[in-house]
PDB file of C-alpha atoms in Angstrom:
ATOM      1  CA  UNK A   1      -1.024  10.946  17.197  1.00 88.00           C
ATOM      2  CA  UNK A   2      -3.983   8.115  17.016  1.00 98.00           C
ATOM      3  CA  UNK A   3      -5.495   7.427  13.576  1.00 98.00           C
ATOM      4  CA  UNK A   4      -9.361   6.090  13.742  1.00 98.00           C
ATOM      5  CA  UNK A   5     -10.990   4.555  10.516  1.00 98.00           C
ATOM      6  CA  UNK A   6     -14.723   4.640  10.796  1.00 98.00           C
ATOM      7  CA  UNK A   7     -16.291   1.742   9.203  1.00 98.00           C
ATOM      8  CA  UNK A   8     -13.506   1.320   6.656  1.00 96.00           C
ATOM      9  CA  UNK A   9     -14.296  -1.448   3.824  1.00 96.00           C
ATOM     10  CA  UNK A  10     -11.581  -2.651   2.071  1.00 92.00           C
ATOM     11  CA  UNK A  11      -9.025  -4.904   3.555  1.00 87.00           C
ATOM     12  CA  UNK A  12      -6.223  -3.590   1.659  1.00 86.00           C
ATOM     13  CA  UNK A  13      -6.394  -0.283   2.761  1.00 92.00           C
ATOM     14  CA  UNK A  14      -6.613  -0.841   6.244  1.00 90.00           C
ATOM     15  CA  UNK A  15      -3.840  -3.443   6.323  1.00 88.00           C
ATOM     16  CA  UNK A  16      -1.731  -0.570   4.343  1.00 90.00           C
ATOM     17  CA  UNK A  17      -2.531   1.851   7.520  1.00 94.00           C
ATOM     18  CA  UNK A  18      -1.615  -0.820  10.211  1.00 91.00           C
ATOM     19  CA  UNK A  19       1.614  -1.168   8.357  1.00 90.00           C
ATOM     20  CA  UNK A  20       2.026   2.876   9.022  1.00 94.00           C
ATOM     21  CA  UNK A  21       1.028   2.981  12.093  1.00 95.00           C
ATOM     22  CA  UNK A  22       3.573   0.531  13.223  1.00 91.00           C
ATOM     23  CA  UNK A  23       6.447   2.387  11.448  1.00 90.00           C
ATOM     24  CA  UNK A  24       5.407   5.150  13.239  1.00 91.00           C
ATOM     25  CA  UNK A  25       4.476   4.209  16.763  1.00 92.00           C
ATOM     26  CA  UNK A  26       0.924   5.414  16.344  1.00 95.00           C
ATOM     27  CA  UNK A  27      -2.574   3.738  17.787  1.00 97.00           C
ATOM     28  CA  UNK A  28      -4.791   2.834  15.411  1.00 96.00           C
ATOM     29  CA  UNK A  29      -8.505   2.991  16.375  1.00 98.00           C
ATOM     30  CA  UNK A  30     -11.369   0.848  13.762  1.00 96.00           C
ATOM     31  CA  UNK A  31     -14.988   1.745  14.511  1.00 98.00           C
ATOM     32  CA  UNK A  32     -17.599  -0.648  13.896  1.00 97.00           C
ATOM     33  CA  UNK A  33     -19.189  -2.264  11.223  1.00 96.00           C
ATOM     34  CA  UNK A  34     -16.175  -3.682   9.971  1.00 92.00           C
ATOM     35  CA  UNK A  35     -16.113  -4.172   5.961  1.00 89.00           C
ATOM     36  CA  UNK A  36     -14.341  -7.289   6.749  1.00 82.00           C
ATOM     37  CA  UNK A  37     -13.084 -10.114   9.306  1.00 80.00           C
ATOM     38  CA  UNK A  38      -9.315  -8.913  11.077  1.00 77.00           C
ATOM     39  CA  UNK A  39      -8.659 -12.686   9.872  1.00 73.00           C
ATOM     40  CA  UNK A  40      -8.625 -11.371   6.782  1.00 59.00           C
ATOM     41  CA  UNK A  41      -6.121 -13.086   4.595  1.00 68.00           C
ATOM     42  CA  UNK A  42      -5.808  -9.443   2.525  1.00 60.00           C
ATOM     43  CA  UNK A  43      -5.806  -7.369   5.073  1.00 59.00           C
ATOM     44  CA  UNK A  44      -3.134  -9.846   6.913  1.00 64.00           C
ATOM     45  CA  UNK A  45      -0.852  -9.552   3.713  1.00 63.00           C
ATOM     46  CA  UNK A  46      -1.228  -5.920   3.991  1.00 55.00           C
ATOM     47  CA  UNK A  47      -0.061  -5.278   7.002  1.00 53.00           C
ATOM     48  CA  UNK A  48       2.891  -7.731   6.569  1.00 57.00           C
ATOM     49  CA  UNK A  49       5.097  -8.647   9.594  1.00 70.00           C
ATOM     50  CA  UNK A  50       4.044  -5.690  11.504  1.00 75.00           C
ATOM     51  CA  UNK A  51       0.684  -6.485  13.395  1.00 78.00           C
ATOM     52  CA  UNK A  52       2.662  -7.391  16.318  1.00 81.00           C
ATOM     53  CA  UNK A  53       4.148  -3.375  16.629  1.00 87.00           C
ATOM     54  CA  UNK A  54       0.391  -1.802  16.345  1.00 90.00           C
ATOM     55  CA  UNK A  55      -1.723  -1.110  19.480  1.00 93.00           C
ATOM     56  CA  UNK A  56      -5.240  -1.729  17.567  1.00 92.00           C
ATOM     57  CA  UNK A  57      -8.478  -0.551  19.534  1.00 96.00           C
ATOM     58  CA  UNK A  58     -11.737  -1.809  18.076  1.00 94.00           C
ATOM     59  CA  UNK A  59     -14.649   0.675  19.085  1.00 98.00           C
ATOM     60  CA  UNK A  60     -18.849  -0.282  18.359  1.00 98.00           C
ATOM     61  CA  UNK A  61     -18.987   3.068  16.965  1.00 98.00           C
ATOM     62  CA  UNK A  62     -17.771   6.438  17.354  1.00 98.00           C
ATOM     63  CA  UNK A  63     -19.527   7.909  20.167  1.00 98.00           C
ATOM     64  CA  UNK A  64     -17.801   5.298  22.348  1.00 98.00           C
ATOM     65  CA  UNK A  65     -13.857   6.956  20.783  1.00 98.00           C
ATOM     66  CA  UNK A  66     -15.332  10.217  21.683  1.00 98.00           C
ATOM     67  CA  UNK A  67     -16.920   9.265  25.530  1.00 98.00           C
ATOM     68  CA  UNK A  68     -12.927   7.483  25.916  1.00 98.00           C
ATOM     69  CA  UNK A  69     -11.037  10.350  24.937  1.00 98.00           C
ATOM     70  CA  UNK A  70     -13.211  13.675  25.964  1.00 98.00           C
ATOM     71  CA  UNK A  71      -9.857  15.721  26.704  1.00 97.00           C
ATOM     72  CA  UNK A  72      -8.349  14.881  22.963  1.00 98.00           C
ATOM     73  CA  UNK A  73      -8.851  17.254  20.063  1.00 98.00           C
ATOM     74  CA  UNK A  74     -10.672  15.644  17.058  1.00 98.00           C
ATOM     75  CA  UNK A  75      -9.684  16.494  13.346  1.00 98.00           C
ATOM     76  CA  UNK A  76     -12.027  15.332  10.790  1.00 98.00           C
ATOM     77  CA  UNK A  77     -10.947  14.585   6.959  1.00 98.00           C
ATOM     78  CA  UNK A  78     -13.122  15.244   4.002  1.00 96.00           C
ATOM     79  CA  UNK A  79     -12.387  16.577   1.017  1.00 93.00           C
ATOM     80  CA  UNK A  80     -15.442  19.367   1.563  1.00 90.00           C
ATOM     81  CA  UNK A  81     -13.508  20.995   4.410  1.00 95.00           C
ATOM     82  CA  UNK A  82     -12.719  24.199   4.365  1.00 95.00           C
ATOM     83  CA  UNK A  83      -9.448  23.584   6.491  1.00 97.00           C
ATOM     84  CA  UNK A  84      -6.254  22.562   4.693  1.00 98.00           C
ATOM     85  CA  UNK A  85      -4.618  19.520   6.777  1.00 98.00           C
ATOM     86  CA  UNK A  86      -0.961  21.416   6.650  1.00 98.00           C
ATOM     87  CA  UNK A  87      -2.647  24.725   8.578  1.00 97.00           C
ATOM     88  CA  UNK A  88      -3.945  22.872  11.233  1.00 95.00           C
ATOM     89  CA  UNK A  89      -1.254  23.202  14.227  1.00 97.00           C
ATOM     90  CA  UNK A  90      -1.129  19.378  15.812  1.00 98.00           C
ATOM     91  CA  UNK A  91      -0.402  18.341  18.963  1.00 97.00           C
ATOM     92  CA  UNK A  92       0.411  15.439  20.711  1.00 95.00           C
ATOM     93  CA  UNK A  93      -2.498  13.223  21.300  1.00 95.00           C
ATOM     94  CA  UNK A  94      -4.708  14.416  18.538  1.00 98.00           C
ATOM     95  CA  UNK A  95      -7.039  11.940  17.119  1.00 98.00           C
ATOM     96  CA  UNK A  96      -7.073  11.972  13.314  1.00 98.00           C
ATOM     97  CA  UNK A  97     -10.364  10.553  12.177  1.00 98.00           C
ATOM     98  CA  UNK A  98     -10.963   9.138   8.565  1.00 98.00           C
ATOM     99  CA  UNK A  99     -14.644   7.599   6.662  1.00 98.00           C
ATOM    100  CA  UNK A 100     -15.676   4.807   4.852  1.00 96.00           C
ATOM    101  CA  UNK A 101     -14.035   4.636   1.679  1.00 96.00           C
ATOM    102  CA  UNK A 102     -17.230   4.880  -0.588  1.00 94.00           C
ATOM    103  CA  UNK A 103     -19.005   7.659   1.775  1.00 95.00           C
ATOM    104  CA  UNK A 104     -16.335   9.302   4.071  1.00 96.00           C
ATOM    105  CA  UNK A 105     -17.147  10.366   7.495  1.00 97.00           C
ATOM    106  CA  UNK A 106     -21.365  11.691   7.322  1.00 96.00           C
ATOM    107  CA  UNK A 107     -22.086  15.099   6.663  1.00 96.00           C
ATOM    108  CA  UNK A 108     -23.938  16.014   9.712  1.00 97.00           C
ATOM    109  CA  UNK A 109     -20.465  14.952  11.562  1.00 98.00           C
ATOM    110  CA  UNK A 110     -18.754  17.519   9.314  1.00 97.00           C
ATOM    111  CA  UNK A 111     -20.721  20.111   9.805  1.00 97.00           C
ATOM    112  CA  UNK A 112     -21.089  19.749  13.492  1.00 97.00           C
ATOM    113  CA  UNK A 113     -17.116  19.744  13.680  1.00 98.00           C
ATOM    114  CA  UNK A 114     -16.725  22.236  11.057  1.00 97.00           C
ATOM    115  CA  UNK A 115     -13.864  24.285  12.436  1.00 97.00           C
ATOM    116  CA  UNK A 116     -11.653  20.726  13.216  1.00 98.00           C
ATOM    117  CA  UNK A 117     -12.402  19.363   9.834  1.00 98.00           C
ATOM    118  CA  UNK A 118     -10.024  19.473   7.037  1.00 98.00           C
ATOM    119  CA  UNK A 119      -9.139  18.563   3.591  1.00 97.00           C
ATOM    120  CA  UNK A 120      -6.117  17.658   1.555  1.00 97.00           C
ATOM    121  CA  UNK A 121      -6.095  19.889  -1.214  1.00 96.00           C
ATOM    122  CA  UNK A 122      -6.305  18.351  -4.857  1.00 93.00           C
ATOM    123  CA  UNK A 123      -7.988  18.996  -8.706  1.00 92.00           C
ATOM    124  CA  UNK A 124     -11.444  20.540  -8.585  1.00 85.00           C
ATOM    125  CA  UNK A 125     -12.163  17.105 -10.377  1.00 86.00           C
ATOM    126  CA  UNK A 126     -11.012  14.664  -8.368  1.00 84.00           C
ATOM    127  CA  UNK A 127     -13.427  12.955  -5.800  1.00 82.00           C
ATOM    128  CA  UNK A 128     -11.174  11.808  -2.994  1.00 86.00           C
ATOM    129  CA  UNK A 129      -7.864  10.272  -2.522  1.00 93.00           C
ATOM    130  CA  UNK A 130      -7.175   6.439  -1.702  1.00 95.00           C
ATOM    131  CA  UNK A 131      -7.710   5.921   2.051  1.00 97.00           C
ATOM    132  CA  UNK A 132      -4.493   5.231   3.057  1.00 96.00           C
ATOM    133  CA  UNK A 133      -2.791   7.585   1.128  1.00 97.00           C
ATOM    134  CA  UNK A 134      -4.568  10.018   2.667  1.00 97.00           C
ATOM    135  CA  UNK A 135      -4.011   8.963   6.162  1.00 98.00           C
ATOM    136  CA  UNK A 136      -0.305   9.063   5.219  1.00 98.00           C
ATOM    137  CA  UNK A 137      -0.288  12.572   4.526  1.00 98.00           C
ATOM    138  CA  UNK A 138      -2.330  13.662   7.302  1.00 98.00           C
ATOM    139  CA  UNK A 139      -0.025  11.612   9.798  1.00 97.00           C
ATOM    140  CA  UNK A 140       3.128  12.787   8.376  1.00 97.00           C
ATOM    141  CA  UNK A 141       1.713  16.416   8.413  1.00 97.00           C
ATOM    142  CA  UNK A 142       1.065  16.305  11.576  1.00 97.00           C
ATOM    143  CA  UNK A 143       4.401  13.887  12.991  1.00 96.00           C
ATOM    144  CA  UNK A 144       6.538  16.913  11.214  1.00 96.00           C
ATOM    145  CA  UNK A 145       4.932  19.306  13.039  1.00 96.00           C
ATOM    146  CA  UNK A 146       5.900  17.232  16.212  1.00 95.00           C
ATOM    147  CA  UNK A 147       9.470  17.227  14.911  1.00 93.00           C
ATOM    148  CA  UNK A 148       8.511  13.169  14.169  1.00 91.00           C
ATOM    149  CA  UNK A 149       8.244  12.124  18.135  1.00 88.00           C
ATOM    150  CA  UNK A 150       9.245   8.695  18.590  1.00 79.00           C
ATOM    151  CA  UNK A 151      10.998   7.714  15.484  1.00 78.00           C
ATOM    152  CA  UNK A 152      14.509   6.535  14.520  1.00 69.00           C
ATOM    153  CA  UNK A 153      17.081   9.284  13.882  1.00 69.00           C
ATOM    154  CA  UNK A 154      19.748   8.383  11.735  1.00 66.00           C
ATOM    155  CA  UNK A 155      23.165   9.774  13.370  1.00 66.00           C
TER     156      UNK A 155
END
């Protein structure tokens, strides 16, 4: 399982998802523009001790994740989709892919990719979900599908 951020903005956020990608052995892919330095004294604090444990791939944008991984399925979260995240059946190597905080991922991505986009469902109401709460429970979704490949088991 790779997670990719597309142009995330706040520091915070993607310091969080570094932190959960290294508890869970994942890749984590940012796509250009940046909404901040990786020197990043927040993000840094974030992420805590565990930058060291996270294989980090920085990509100009997202053609160039898409023309590296042609043979990976692609699933696409917005909270438009008519997919629920927990009826998707994962597989190893899929590439969850996550927008901008204040935008999300652009519509004419969605609809282009409309049958590997999905939502987490919530309230009519509510707009989105924070970031990286969201790319927790896609990830775990998908790693318990996978029977959690890769990660301690407590005997």
């Amino acid at each position: 399982m790779e997670i990719v951020l597309v142009e995330p903005e706040i520091p915070g956020n993607t310091g969080n998802i570094v932190r959960l990608c290294a508890a869970n052995h994942m890749t984590l892919h940012l796509v250009k523009p940046l909404g901040f330095s990786i020197e990043d004294k927040y993000l840094k604090r974030a992420g805590l001790d565990y930058w060291h444990l996270v294989d980090i791939r920085i990509h100009e944008n997202l053609q160039e994740v898409f023309d590296a991984y042609p043979d990976r399925t692609f699933y696409f979260t917005s909270s438009k989709a008519k997919h629920v995240h927990s009826d998707v059946q994962y597989k190893m190597g899929d590439m969850l892919v996550f927008g901008k905080e204040t935008k999300g991922l652009p519509e004419e991505l969605l609809k282009a990719h409309e049958e590997t986009s999905i939502r987490i469902p919530m309230k009519e109401e509510a707009r989105c979900l924070n970031l990286s709460n969201a790319v927790a429970i896609v990830s775990y979704e998908a790693m318990r599908q996978l029977g959690y490949p890769d990660l301690k088991k407590i005997k």
